[in-house]
CSV table of C-alpha atoms in Angstrom, one decimal:
chain,number,residue,atom,x,y,z
A,12,UNK,CA,-32.5,16.1,-82.4
A,13,UNK,CA,-32.6,12.6,-83.8
A,14,UNK,CA,-29.5,11.7,-81.9
A,15,UNK,CA,-30.9,13.2,-78.7
A,16,UNK,CA,-34.2,11.2,-79.1
A,17,UNK,CA,-32.2,8.0,-79.6
A,18,UNK,CA,-30.2,8.7,-76.5
A,19,UNK,CA,-33.4,9.3,-74.5
A,20,UNK,CA,-34.9,6.0,-75.8
A,21,UNK,CA,-31.7,4.1,-74.9
A,22,UNK,CA,-31.9,5.5,-71.4
A,23,UNK,CA,-34.9,3.3,-70.7
A,24,UNK,CA,-32.6,0.3,-71.0
A,25,UNK,CA,-30.6,1.5,-68.0
A,26,UNK,CA,-33.4,0.1,-65.7
A,27,UNK,CA,-36.3,-2.2,-66.6
A,28,UNK,CA,-39.0,0.5,-66.4
A,29,UNK,CA,-40.4,3.4,-68.2
A,30,UNK,CA,-39.3,5.7,-65.4
A,31,UNK,CA,-35.7,4.7,-64.6
A,32,UNK,CA,-35.0,8.0,-62.7
A,33,UNK,CA,-37.9,7.2,-60.3
A,34,UNK,CA,-36.6,3.7,-59.7
A,35,UNK,CA,-33.1,5.0,-59.1
A,36,UNK,CA,-34.5,7.5,-56.5
A,37,UNK,CA,-36.4,4.7,-54.8
A,38,UNK,CA,-33.3,2.5,-54.7
A,39,UNK,CA,-31.4,5.3,-53.1
A,40,UNK,CA,-34.0,5.7,-50.4
A,41,UNK,CA,-33.9,2.0,-49.7
A,42,UNK,CA,-30.1,2.0,-49.5
A,43,UNK,CA,-30.1,4.9,-47.2
A,44,UNK,CA,-32.8,3.4,-45.0
A,45,UNK,CA,-30.6,0.3,-44.4
A,46,UNK,CA,-28.0,2.4,-42.7
A,47,UNK,CA,-30.0,5.4,-41.5
A,48,UNK,CA,-29.4,4.6,-37.9
A,49,UNK,CA,-25.6,4.4,-38.3
A,50,UNK,CA,-25.6,7.7,-40.3
A,51,UNK,CA,-27.7,9.5,-37.7
A,52,UNK,CA,-25.5,8.2,-34.9
A,53,UNK,CA,-22.4,9.3,-36.6
A,54,UNK,CA,-23.8,12.8,-37.3
A,55,UNK,CA,-25.2,13.4,-33.9
A,56,UNK,CA,-22.0,12.1,-32.3
A,57,UNK,CA,-19.9,14.5,-34.2
A,58,UNK,CA,-22.2,17.4,-33.2
A,59,UNK,CA,-22.1,16.3,-29.6
A,60,UNK,CA,-18.3,16.2,-29.7
A,61,UNK,CA,-18.0,19.6,-31.2
A,62,UNK,CA,-20.4,21.2,-28.7
A,63,UNK,CA,-18.6,19.4,-25.8
A,64,UNK,CA,-15.3,21.1,-26.7
A,65,UNK,CA,-16.7,24.6,-27.0
A,66,UNK,CA,-14.9,26.8,-24.5
A,67,UNK,CA,-16.8,28.5,-21.6
A,68,UNK,CA,-18.3,31.7,-23.0
A,69,UNK,CA,-19.7,33.4,-19.9
A,70,UNK,CA,-23.5,34.0,-20.3
A,71,UNK,CA,-23.6,31.7,-23.3
A,72,UNK,CA,-22.3,28.7,-21.3
A,73,UNK,CA,-25.9,27.6,-20.2
A,74,UNK,CA,-26.9,27.6,-23.9
A,75,UNK,CA,-24.0,25.5,-24.9
A,76,UNK,CA,-24.7,23.1,-22.1
A,77,UNK,CA,-28.3,22.8,-23.3
A,78,UNK,CA,-27.1,22.1,-26.9
A,79,UNK,CA,-24.7,19.4,-25.6
A,80,UNK,CA,-27.6,17.8,-23.7
A,81,UNK,CA,-29.8,17.9,-26.8
A,82,UNK,CA,-27.1,16.5,-29.0
A,83,UNK,CA,-26.5,13.6,-26.6
A,84,UNK,CA,-30.2,12.9,-26.4
A,85,UNK,CA,-30.4,12.9,-30.2
A,86,UNK,CA,-27.5,10.5,-30.3
A,87,UNK,CA,-29.2,8.1,-27.9
A,88,UNK,CA,-32.3,8.2,-30.0
A,89,UNK,CA,-30.3,7.6,-33.2
A,90,UNK,CA,-28.7,4.5,-31.6
A,91,UNK,CA,-32.1,2.9,-31.2
A,92,UNK,CA,-32.8,3.1,-34.9
A,93,UNK,CA,-32.4,-0.4,-36.5
A,94,UNK,CA,-29.3,-0.8,-38.7
A,95,UNK,CA,-28.8,-3.7,-40.9
A,96,UNK,CA,-25.0,-3.8,-41.0
A,97,UNK,CA,-24.2,-3.7,-37.2
A,98,UNK,CA,-22.7,-6.1,-34.7
A,99,UNK,CA,-26.1,-6.4,-33.0
A,100,UNK,CA,-27.6,-7.7,-36.2
A,101,UNK,CA,-24.7,-9.9,-37.2
A,102,UNK,CA,-22.8,-10.6,-33.9
A,103,UNK,CA,-19.5,-12.3,-34.0
A,104,UNK,CA,-18.6,-12.2,-30.3
A,105,UNK,CA,-19.7,-15.5,-28.8
A,106,UNK,CA,-18.3,-18.5,-27.0
A,107,UNK,CA,-18.0,-22.3,-27.4
A,108,UNK,CA,-20.2,-24.2,-24.9
A,109,UNK,CA,-18.6,-27.6,-25.5
A,110,UNK,CA,-21.0,-28.5,-28.3
A,111,UNK,CA,-21.7,-25.4,-30.4
A,112,UNK,CA,-21.1,-21.6,-30.7
A,113,UNK,CA,-23.4,-19.4,-28.7
A,114,UNK,CA,-24.4,-15.7,-29.3
A,115,UNK,CA,-22.9,-15.6,-32.8
A,116,UNK,CA,-24.7,-15.0,-36.1
A,117,UNK,CA,-26.6,-18.2,-37.0
A,118,UNK,CA,-24.4,-20.2,-34.6
A,119,UNK,CA,-21.4,-19.7,-36.9
A,120,UNK,CA,-17.9,-19.6,-35.4
A,121,UNK,CA,-16.7,-16.0,-34.7
A,122,UNK,CA,-14.4,-15.9,-37.7
A,123,UNK,CA,-17.1,-16.8,-40.2
A,124,UNK,CA,-19.7,-14.4,-38.5
A,125,UNK,CA,-17.2,-11.6,-38.7
A,126,UNK,CA,-16.4,-12.4,-42.4
A,127,UNK,CA,-20.1,-12.3,-43.2
A,128,UNK,CA,-20.5,-8.9,-41.7
A,129,UNK,CA,-17.4,-7.5,-43.5
A,130,UNK,CA,-18.6,-9.0,-46.8
A,131,UNK,CA,-22.0,-7.4,-46.3
A,132,UNK,CA,-20.4,-4.0,-45.4
A,133,UNK,CA,-18.3,-3.9,-48.5
A,134,UNK,CA,-21.1,-5.3,-50.6
A,135,UNK,CA,-23.3,-2.4,-49.3
A,136,UNK,CA,-20.6,0.1,-50.2
A,137,UNK,CA,-20.3,-1.4,-53.7
A,138,UNK,CA,-24.1,-1.1,-54.1
A,139,UNK,CA,-24.0,2.5,-53.1
A,140,UNK,CA,-21.1,3.2,-55.5
A,141,UNK,CA,-23.1,1.4,-58.3
A,142,UNK,CA,-26.1,3.5,-57.4
A,143,UNK,CA,-24.1,6.7,-57.8
A,144,UNK,CA,-22.6,5.6,-61.1
A,145,UNK,CA,-26.0,4.7,-62.4
A,146,UNK,CA,-27.3,8.1,-61.3
A,147,UNK,CA,-24.6,9.8,-63.3
A,148,UNK,CA,-25.4,7.8,-66.3
A,149,UNK,CA,-29.1,8.7,-66.0
A,150,UNK,CA,-28.2,12.3,-65.6
A,151,UNK,CA,-26.1,12.2,-68.8
A,152,UNK,CA,-28.9,10.5,-70.8
A,153,UNK,CA,-32.1,12.0,-69.4
A,154,UNK,CA,-31.6,15.2,-67.5
A,155,UNK,CA,-28.6,17.0,-69.0
A,156,UNK,CA,-29.8,19.2,-71.9
A,157,UNK,CA,-26.6,18.5,-74.0
A,158,UNK,CA,-25.5,15.2,-75.5
A,159,UNK,CA,-21.8,15.8,-74.7
A,160,UNK,CA,-19.6,17.8,-72.4
A,161,UNK,CA,-15.9,17.9,-71.7
A,162,UNK,CA,-16.5,16.0,-68.5
A,163,UNK,CA,-17.5,13.0,-70.6
A,164,UNK,CA,-14.1,12.8,-72.2
A,165,UNK,CA,-12.5,13.1,-68.7
A,166,UNK,CA,-14.5,10.2,-67.4
A,167,UNK,CA,-13.8,8.0,-70.5
A,168,UNK,CA,-10.1,8.7,-70.2
A,169,UNK,CA,-10.1,7.8,-66.5
A,170,UNK,CA,-12.0,4.5,-67.2
A,171,UNK,CA,-9.1,3.4,-69.5
A,172,UNK,CA,-6.4,4.5,-66.9
A,173,UNK,CA,-5.4,1.2,-65.2
A,174,UNK,CA,-3.2,2.9,-62.6
A,175,UNK,CA,-5.8,5.4,-61.7
A,176,UNK,CA,-8.5,2.7,-61.3
A,177,UNK,CA,-6.1,0.8,-59.0
A,178,UNK,CA,-5.8,4.0,-56.9
A,179,UNK,CA,-9.6,4.5,-56.9
A,180,UNK,CA,-10.1,0.9,-55.6
A,181,UNK,CA,-7.5,1.3,-52.8
A,182,UNK,CA,-9.0,4.7,-51.8
A,183,UNK,CA,-12.5,3.2,-51.9
A,184,UNK,CA,-11.6,0.4,-49.6
A,185,UNK,CA,-9.8,2.7,-47.2
A,186,UNK,CA,-12.8,5.1,-47.0
A,187,UNK,CA,-15.2,2.3,-46.5
A,188,UNK,CA,-13.0,1.0,-43.6
A,189,UNK,CA,-13.0,4.5,-42.0
A,190,UNK,CA,-16.8,5.1,-42.5
A,191,UNK,CA,-17.8,1.6,-41.3
A,192,UNK,CA,-15.1,1.2,-38.7
A,193,UNK,CA,-17.5,0.4,-35.8
A,194,UNK,CA,-19.1,-2.4,-37.8
A,195,UNK,CA,-16.0,-3.8,-39.3
A,196,UNK,CA,-14.1,-4.3,-36.1
A,197,UNK,CA,-14.5,-7.7,-34.4
A,198,UNK,CA,-15.0,-5.9,-31.1
A,199,UNK,CA,-15.7,-2.3,-30.0
A,200,UNK,CA,-13.3,0.4,-29.0
A,201,UNK,CA,-15.1,0.9,-25.7
A,202,UNK,CA,-15.1,-2.8,-24.8
A,203,UNK,CA,-11.6,-3.7,-25.9
A,204,UNK,CA,-9.7,-0.4,-25.3
A,205,UNK,CA,-11.3,2.3,-23.2
A,206,UNK,CA,-13.5,0.4,-20.7
A,207,UNK,CA,-12.1,-3.1,-20.9
A,208,UNK,CA,-12.6,-3.7,-17.1
A,209,UNK,CA,-16.2,-2.7,-17.3
A,210,UNK,CA,-17.2,-5.5,-19.6
A,211,UNK,CA,-17.4,-9.3,-19.1
A,212,UNK,CA,-17.1,-12.1,-21.6
A,213,UNK,CA,-18.0,-15.8,-21.5
A,214,UNK,CA,-15.5,-18.4,-22.8
A,215,UNK,CA,-15.0,-22.2,-22.8
A,216,UNK,CA,-12.4,-23.3,-20.3
A,217,UNK,CA,-11.1,-26.5,-21.7
A,218,UNK,CA,-9.2,-27.3,-18.5
A,219,UNK,CA,-12.4,-27.7,-16.4
A,220,UNK,CA,-14.7,-28.3,-19.3
A,221,UNK,CA,-17.3,-25.6,-18.6
A,222,UNK,CA,-18.2,-22.0,-19.6
A,223,UNK,CA,-16.7,-19.3,-17.4
A,224,UNK,CA,-16.7,-15.5,-17.4
A,225,UNK,CA,-13.9,-13.0,-17.0
A,226,UNK,CA,-13.3,-9.3,-17.5
A,227,UNK,CA,-12.2,-8.2,-21.0
A,228,UNK,CA,-9.2,-6.4,-19.4
A,229,UNK,CA,-8.1,-9.6,-17.7
A,230,UNK,CA,-8.5,-11.5,-21.0
A,231,UNK,CA,-6.4,-8.9,-22.8
A,232,UNK,CA,-3.6,-9.3,-20.2
A,233,UNK,CA,-3.4,-13.0,-21.0
A,234,UNK,CA,-3.6,-12.4,-24.8
A,235,UNK,CA,-0.6,-10.2,-25.3
A,236,UNK,CA,1.7,-10.4,-28.2
A,237,UNK,CA,5.1,-9.8,-26.8
A,238,UNK,CA,7.3,-12.3,-28.5
A,239,UNK,CA,7.5,-15.9,-29.7
A,240,UNK,CA,6.2,-17.5,-26.5
A,241,UNK,CA,3.4,-15.0,-25.9
A,242,UNK,CA,1.5,-14.0,-29.0
A,243,UNK,CA,-1.8,-14.1,-30.8
A,244,UNK,CA,-1.1,-14.1,-34.5
A,245,UNK,CA,-3.3,-12.9,-37.4
A,246,UNK,CA,-6.4,-15.1,-38.2
A,247,UNK,CA,-6.3,-16.9,-34.9
A,248,UNK,CA,-8.3,-17.2,-31.7
A,249,UNK,CA,-7.0,-16.4,-28.3
A,250,UNK,CA,-7.7,-18.6,-25.2
A,251,UNK,CA,-11.1,-16.7,-24.7
A,252,UNK,CA,-12.8,-17.7,-28.0
A,253,UNK,CA,-12.1,-14.2,-29.4
A,254,UNK,CA,-11.1,-14.0,-33.1
A,255,UNK,CA,-8.4,-11.6,-34.1
A,256,UNK,CA,-8.0,-11.0,-37.9
A,257,UNK,CA,-4.7,-9.1,-37.5
A,258,UNK,CA,-3.7,-10.6,-34.1
A,259,UNK,CA,-3.2,-8.6,-30.9
A,260,UNK,CA,-1.1,-5.7,-29.7
A,261,UNK,CA,1.4,-6.0,-26.8
A,262,UNK,CA,-1.4,-4.9,-24.6
A,263,UNK,CA,-3.6,-7.8,-25.7
A,264,UNK,CA,-6.0,-5.5,-27.6
A,265,UNK,CA,-7.4,-6.4,-31.0
A,266,UNK,CA,-5.1,-5.0,-33.7
A,267,UNK,CA,-7.8,-4.9,-36.5
A,268,UNK,CA,-10.1,-2.8,-34.3
A,269,UNK,CA,-7.2,-0.5,-33.6
A,270,UNK,CA,-6.4,-0.1,-37.3
A,271,UNK,CA,-10.0,0.3,-38.4
A,272,UNK,CA,-10.7,3.0,-35.8
A,273,UNK,CA,-7.3,4.7,-36.6
A,274,UNK,CA,-8.2,4.9,-40.3
A,275,UNK,CA,-11.1,7.2,-39.4
A,276,UNK,CA,-8.8,9.5,-37.5
A,277,UNK,CA,-6.3,9.6,-40.4
A,278,UNK,CA,-9.1,10.3,-42.9
A,279,UNK,CA,-10.6,13.1,-40.8
A,280,UNK,CA,-7.3,14.8,-40.3
A,281,UNK,CA,-6.3,14.3,-44.0
A,282,UNK,CA,-9.6,15.5,-45.5
A,283,UNK,CA,-9.9,18.5,-43.1
A,284,UNK,CA,-6.3,19.6,-43.7
A,285,UNK,CA,-6.4,19.2,-47.5
A,286,UNK,CA,-9.8,20.8,-47.7
A,287,UNK,CA,-8.6,23.9,-45.7
A,288,UNK,CA,-5.4,24.0,-47.8
A,289,UNK,CA,-7.3,23.8,-51.1
A,290,UNK,CA,-9.7,26.6,-49.9
A,291,UNK,CA,-6.8,28.8,-48.9
A,292,UNK,CA,-4.7,28.0,-52.0
A,293,UNK,CA,-7.6,28.6,-54.4
A,294,UNK,CA,-8.6,31.9,-52.8
A,295,UNK,CA,-5.1,33.3,-52.8
A,296,UNK,CA,-4.4,32.0,-56.3
A,297,UNK,CA,-7.5,33.6,-57.7
A,298,UNK,CA,-6.8,36.9,-56.0
A,299,UNK,CA,-3.2,37.0,-57.1
A,300,UNK,CA,-4.1,36.1,-60.7
A,301,UNK,CA,-6.9,38.6,-61.0
A,302,UNK,CA,-5.1,41.6,-59.6
A,303,UNK,CA,-1.5,40.5,-60.5
A,304,UNK,CA,1.3,43.0,-60.0
A,305,UNK,CA,2.0,43.8,-56.3
A,306,UNK,CA,-0.7,41.5,-55.0
A,307,UNK,CA,0.8,38.5,-56.8
A,308,UNK,CA,4.3,39.5,-55.6
A,309,UNK,CA,3.0,39.8,-52.0
A,310,UNK,CA,1.5,36.3,-52.3
A,311,UNK,CA,4.8,34.9,-53.6
A,312,UNK,CA,6.7,36.5,-50.7
A,313,UNK,CA,4.1,35.2,-48.2
A,314,UNK,CA,4.4,31.6,-49.6
A,315,UNK,CA,8.2,31.7,-49.5
A,316,UNK,CA,8.1,32.9,-45.8
A,317,UNK,CA,5.7,30.0,-44.9
A,318,UNK,CA,7.8,27.5,-46.7
A,319,UNK,CA,10.9,28.7,-45.0
A,320,UNK,CA,9.5,27.8,-41.6
A,321,UNK,CA,10.5,24.4,-40.2
A,322,UNK,CA,7.3,22.4,-40.3
A,323,UNK,CA,8.4,19.7,-37.9
A,324,UNK,CA,9.6,22.2,-35.3
A,325,UNK,CA,6.3,24.1,-35.7
A,326,UNK,CA,4.3,20.9,-35.3
A,327,UNK,CA,6.1,20.0,-32.1
A,328,UNK,CA,5.8,23.4,-30.6
A,329,UNK,CA,2.1,23.9,-31.4
A,330,UNK,CA,1.0,20.4,-30.4
A,331,UNK,CA,2.8,20.8,-27.1
A,332,UNK,CA,1.6,24.3,-26.3
A,333,UNK,CA,-2.1,23.6,-27.3
A,334,UNK,CA,-2.2,20.1,-25.8
A,335,UNK,CA,-4.0,21.2,-22.6
A,336,UNK,CA,-6.3,23.7,-24.3
A,337,UNK,CA,-9.8,23.2,-25.4
A,338,UNK,CA,-8.8,23.3,-29.1
A,339,UNK,CA,-6.2,20.6,-28.3
A,340,UNK,CA,-8.8,18.3,-26.9
A,341,UNK,CA,-10.9,18.2,-30.0
A,342,UNK,CA,-10.6,14.6,-31.3
A,343,UNK,CA,-7.5,14.0,-29.2
A,344,UNK,CA,-5.5,16.7,-30.9
A,345,UNK,CA,-6.6,15.8,-34.5
A,346,UNK,CA,-8.1,19.2,-35.1
A,347,UNK,CA,-4.9,20.9,-34.2
A,348,UNK,CA,-2.9,18.7,-36.5
A,349,UNK,CA,-5.3,19.5,-39.4
A,350,UNK,CA,-5.0,23.2,-38.8
A,351,UNK,CA,-1.2,23.0,-38.7
A,352,UNK,CA,-1.0,20.9,-41.9
A,353,UNK,CA,-3.4,23.4,-43.6
A,354,UNK,CA,-1.5,26.4,-42.4
A,355,UNK,CA,1.9,25.1,-43.5
A,356,UNK,CA,0.9,23.0,-46.5
A,357,UNK,CA,-1.2,25.4,-48.6
A,358,UNK,CA,1.9,26.9,-50.2
A,359,UNK,CA,2.6,23.8,-52.2
A,360,UNK,CA,-0.9,23.6,-53.6
A,361,UNK,CA,-1.0,27.4,-54.2
A,362,UNK,CA,2.1,27.2,-56.3
A,363,UNK,CA,0.5,24.3,-58.3
A,364,UNK,CA,-2.7,26.3,-59.1
A,365,UNK,CA,-1.1,29.7,-59.5
A,366,UNK,CA,0.0,29.1,-63.0
A,367,UNK,CA,-3.4,27.9,-64.3
A,368,UNK,CA,-5.1,30.8,-62.5
A,369,UNK,CA,-2.8,33.3,-64.2
A,370,UNK,CA,-3.6,31.7,-67.5
A,371,UNK,CA,-7.4,31.8,-67.1
A,372,UNK,CA,-7.2,35.4,-65.9
A,373,UNK,CA,-6.0,36.4,-69.3
A,374,UNK,CA,-8.8,34.7,-71.2
A,375,UNK,CA,-11.3,36.7,-73.3
A,376,UNK,CA,-14.3,35.7,-71.2
A,377,UNK,CA,-12.7,37.2,-68.1
A,378,UNK,CA,-12.1,40.5,-69.9
A,379,UNK,CA,-15.6,40.4,-71.2
A,380,UNK,CA,-17.0,39.9,-67.7
A,381,UNK,CA,-15.0,42.9,-66.5
A,382,UNK,CA,-16.3,45.0,-69.3
A,383,UNK,CA,-19.9,44.1,-68.4
A,384,UNK,CA,-19.2,45.4,-64.8
A,385,UNK,CA,-19.3,42.2,-62.9
A,386,UNK,CA,-17.7,42.3,-59.5
A,387,UNK,CA,-14.3,40.7,-59.0
A,388,UNK,CA,-15.5,38.0,-56.6
A,389,UNK,CA,-18.2,37.0,-59.1
A,390,UNK,CA,-15.7,36.8,-61.9
A,391,UNK,CA,-13.3,34.7,-59.8
A,392,UNK,CA,-16.1,32.4,-58.6
A,393,UNK,CA,-17.9,31.9,-61.9
A,394,UNK,CA,-15.3,32.3,-64.6
A,395,UNK,CA,-12.0,31.4,-63.0
A,396,UNK,CA,-12.6,28.8,-60.2
A,397,UNK,CA,-14.0,26.1,-62.5
A,398,UNK,CA,-10.8,26.2,-64.5
A,399,UNK,CA,-8.6,25.4,-61.6
A,400,UNK,CA,-10.9,22.9,-59.8
A,401,UNK,CA,-9.4,20.0,-61.7
A,402,UNK,CA,-5.9,20.9,-60.5
A,403,UNK,CA,-7.2,21.2,-57.0
A,404,UNK,CA,-8.5,17.6,-57.2
A,405,UNK,CA,-5.2,16.4,-58.6
A,406,UNK,CA,-2.9,17.9,-56.0
A,407,UNK,CA,-5.4,17.5,-53.2
A,408,UNK,CA,-5.5,13.7,-53.7
A,409,UNK,CA,-1.8,13.5,-53.7
A,410,UNK,CA,-1.4,15.8,-50.8
A,411,UNK,CA,-3.8,13.6,-48.8
A,412,UNK,CA,-1.4,10.7,-49.1
A,413,UNK,CA,1.4,12.9,-47.8
A,414,UNK,CA,-0.8,14.0,-44.9
A,415,UNK,CA,-1.4,10.3,-43.9
A,416,UNK,CA,2.3,9.6,-43.9
A,417,UNK,CA,2.9,12.7,-41.8
A,418,UNK,CA,0.2,11.8,-39.3
A,419,UNK,CA,1.6,8.3,-38.9
A,420,UNK,CA,5.1,9.7,-38.5
A,421,UNK,CA,4.1,12.1,-35.8
A,422,UNK,CA,2.2,9.3,-33.9
A,423,UNK,CA,5.2,7.1,-34.2
A,424,UNK,CA,7.3,9.8,-32.5
A,425,UNK,CA,4.7,10.2,-29.8
A,426,UNK,CA,3.3,13.5,-31.1
A,427,UNK,CA,0.1,14.6,-32.7
A,428,UNK,CA,-2.9,12.5,-31.8
A,429,UNK,CA,-2.8,11.8,-28.1
A,430,UNK,CA,-3.2,8.2,-26.7
A,431,UNK,CA,-5.3,6.2,-26.2
A,432,UNK,CA,-6.9,7.3,-29.5
A,433,UNK,CA,-5.9,4.7,-32.1
A,434,UNK,CA,-3.6,5.8,-35.0
A,435,UNK,CA,-1.6,3.7,-37.4
A,436,UNK,CA,1.7,5.2,-36.6
A,437,UNK,CA,1.2,4.4,-32.9
A,438,UNK,CA,0.7,0.8,-33.8
A,439,UNK,CA,4.0,0.7,-35.5
A,440,UNK,CA,5.6,2.3,-32.5
A,441,UNK,CA,4.1,-0.2,-30.2
A,442,UNK,CA,5.4,-3.1,-32.2
A,443,UNK,CA,8.9,-1.8,-33.1
A,444,UNK,CA,10.5,-3.7,-30.2
A,445,UNK,CA,9.0,-7.0,-31.4
A,446,UNK,CA,9.9,-6.8,-35.2
A,447,UNK,CA,12.6,-9.5,-34.8
A,448,UNK,CA,10.4,-11.7,-32.6
A,449,UNK,CA,7.4,-13.8,-33.2
A,450,UNK,CA,5.1,-10.8,-32.9
A,451,UNK,CA,6.3,-9.1,-36.1
A,452,UNK,CA,2.8,-8.6,-37.2
A,453,UNK,CA,2.2,-5.6,-34.9
A,454,UNK,CA,4.4,-3.2,-36.9
A,455,UNK,CA,4.3,-5.0,-40.3
A,456,UNK,CA,0.6,-4.9,-41.0
A,457,UNK,CA,0.0,-1.2,-40.3
A,458,UNK,CA,3.2,-0.4,-42.2
A,459,UNK,CA,2.0,-2.2,-45.2
A,460,UNK,CA,-1.4,-0.6,-45.0
A,461,UNK,CA,0.1,2.9,-44.9
A,462,UNK,CA,2.3,2.1,-47.9
A,463,UNK,CA,-0.7,0.8,-49.9
A,464,UNK,CA,-3.0,3.6,-49.0
A,465,UNK,CA,-0.6,6.4,-49.8
A,466,UNK,CA,0.3,4.6,-53.1
A,467,UNK,CA,-3.4,4.5,-53.8
A,468,UNK,CA,-3.9,8.2,-53.3
A,469,UNK,CA,-1.0,9.0,-55.5
A,470,UNK,CA,-2.2,6.6,-58.2
A,471,UNK,CA,-5.6,8.2,-58.1
A,472,UNK,CA,-4.1,11.6,-58.4
A,473,UNK,CA,-2.1,10.4,-61.5
A,474,UNK,CA,-5.3,9.0,-63.0
A,475,UNK,CA,-7.2,12.2,-62.4
A,476,UNK,CA,-4.4,14.3,-63.8
A,477,UNK,CA,-4.0,12.3,-67.0
A,478,UNK,CA,-7.8,12.3,-67.5
A,479,UNK,CA,-8.2,16.0,-67.1
A,480,UNK,CA,-5.1,16.9,-69.2
A,481,UNK,CA,-3.5,13.9,-71.0
A,482,UNK,CA,-0.9,16.2,-72.6
A,483,UNK,CA,0.6,17.1,-69.2
A,484,UNK,CA,1.6,13.5,-68.2
A,485,UNK,CA,5.3,14.0,-68.7
A,486,UNK,CA,5.4,17.7,-67.7
A,487,UNK,CA,3.3,17.4,-64.6
A,488,UNK,CA,4.9,14.3,-63.0
A,489,UNK,CA,7.5,16.3,-61.1
A,490,UNK,CA,5.1,18.8,-59.8
A,491,UNK,CA,2.6,16.1,-58.8
A,492,UNK,CA,5.3,14.3,-56.9
A,493,UNK,CA,6.1,17.5,-54.9
A,494,UNK,CA,2.5,17.9,-54.2
A,495,UNK,CA,2.3,14.4,-52.8
A,496,UNK,CA,5.1,15.0,-50.4
A,497,UNK,CA,3.7,18.2,-49.0
């Protein structure tokens, strides 16, 4: 009890107050309030998109139409909620009037205004991460009834894992880019890609020495990167006072905006496919381990049959067949890709967790639960699932990297996510004809980003694996590698 009391007293040093938990909660509310509008817009937008793609259901169609109308109205209201980290608050799209910059944040040039917004976005993300870490520390010191749990050793081992922390940093930056893509881009998808001829911009015409206006689409045509003589390179301005951190595409569109928006598509497909694969793999592994015998044999035969199917051929067939259906229209085919990846990739994760599930099924506490008459689903959920959760995290993080590569590869081949939806593989495809010219940045930048992100997910998986079971470092490396290539 003395040790517990000392820990409780040390907890007050986490924050300068007698009630650190209350201050932590207030800080969380304040952080949420800063971006409440953006979060509400994102949630209502996803709901509106899902309802919009619901197929006609006869008598239920008027109800669906009403729900779509309500979701769109809620999204419009959410957009009116003030948001700190937005391009309206910190604008970077302005023009030079001959003496100063106009319509930019504090009159800064567009490059500096954009850099300020990016720095604040990542600073906000770091503050949220710090708030979550502090919350975990407060939970360990003030709320949790025990002074120690095995998770503490896992966290401590991960903190000393340099390679795993590198992976966590890369994944963190990638997730922040995906979540805050609308705020990070120097321009918007609607203005620069989808409705470029519906928006005007002002710019300084040095030939005549005055400010003029033109359509964004026309400005894009004159800002194309198609070789040495016609290009807008990274960290430069075009002739219309627009700053391009990664240069422009052959169409003249901003490459950074394309990549930031494409990261959200890759993350959604990857997380959805890995989540469905983990759910299916865990369910089948627990059932096979609990009943064993013929049930386990049937699962093995089923997994062998699925693994024998040519995944690439199946992807081509299903994406082509379902392209014009309602399910193929959800997020420009991203939902179909996630379902195909989950339906064909669960076998690798199932084989990875089948062994641990068979081990825990033979533990004494499982036999004791059976003897007390607990139902099989209760035993599997309470006494077996926690044991294999760590393995699901390990192979899930590595499989996510493989999914990102697969998505980029399909987009490079012209499959999967349908244009004009941005995707990293499509950017590489657009720039492959200019690799040997002065517009080499079009393919090189997204290619490097894909390599770094996939390496980050694999490094994170290595760190989680070594933290959960440090004795399996040498034995689990081969299996982990296969999981990452799934």
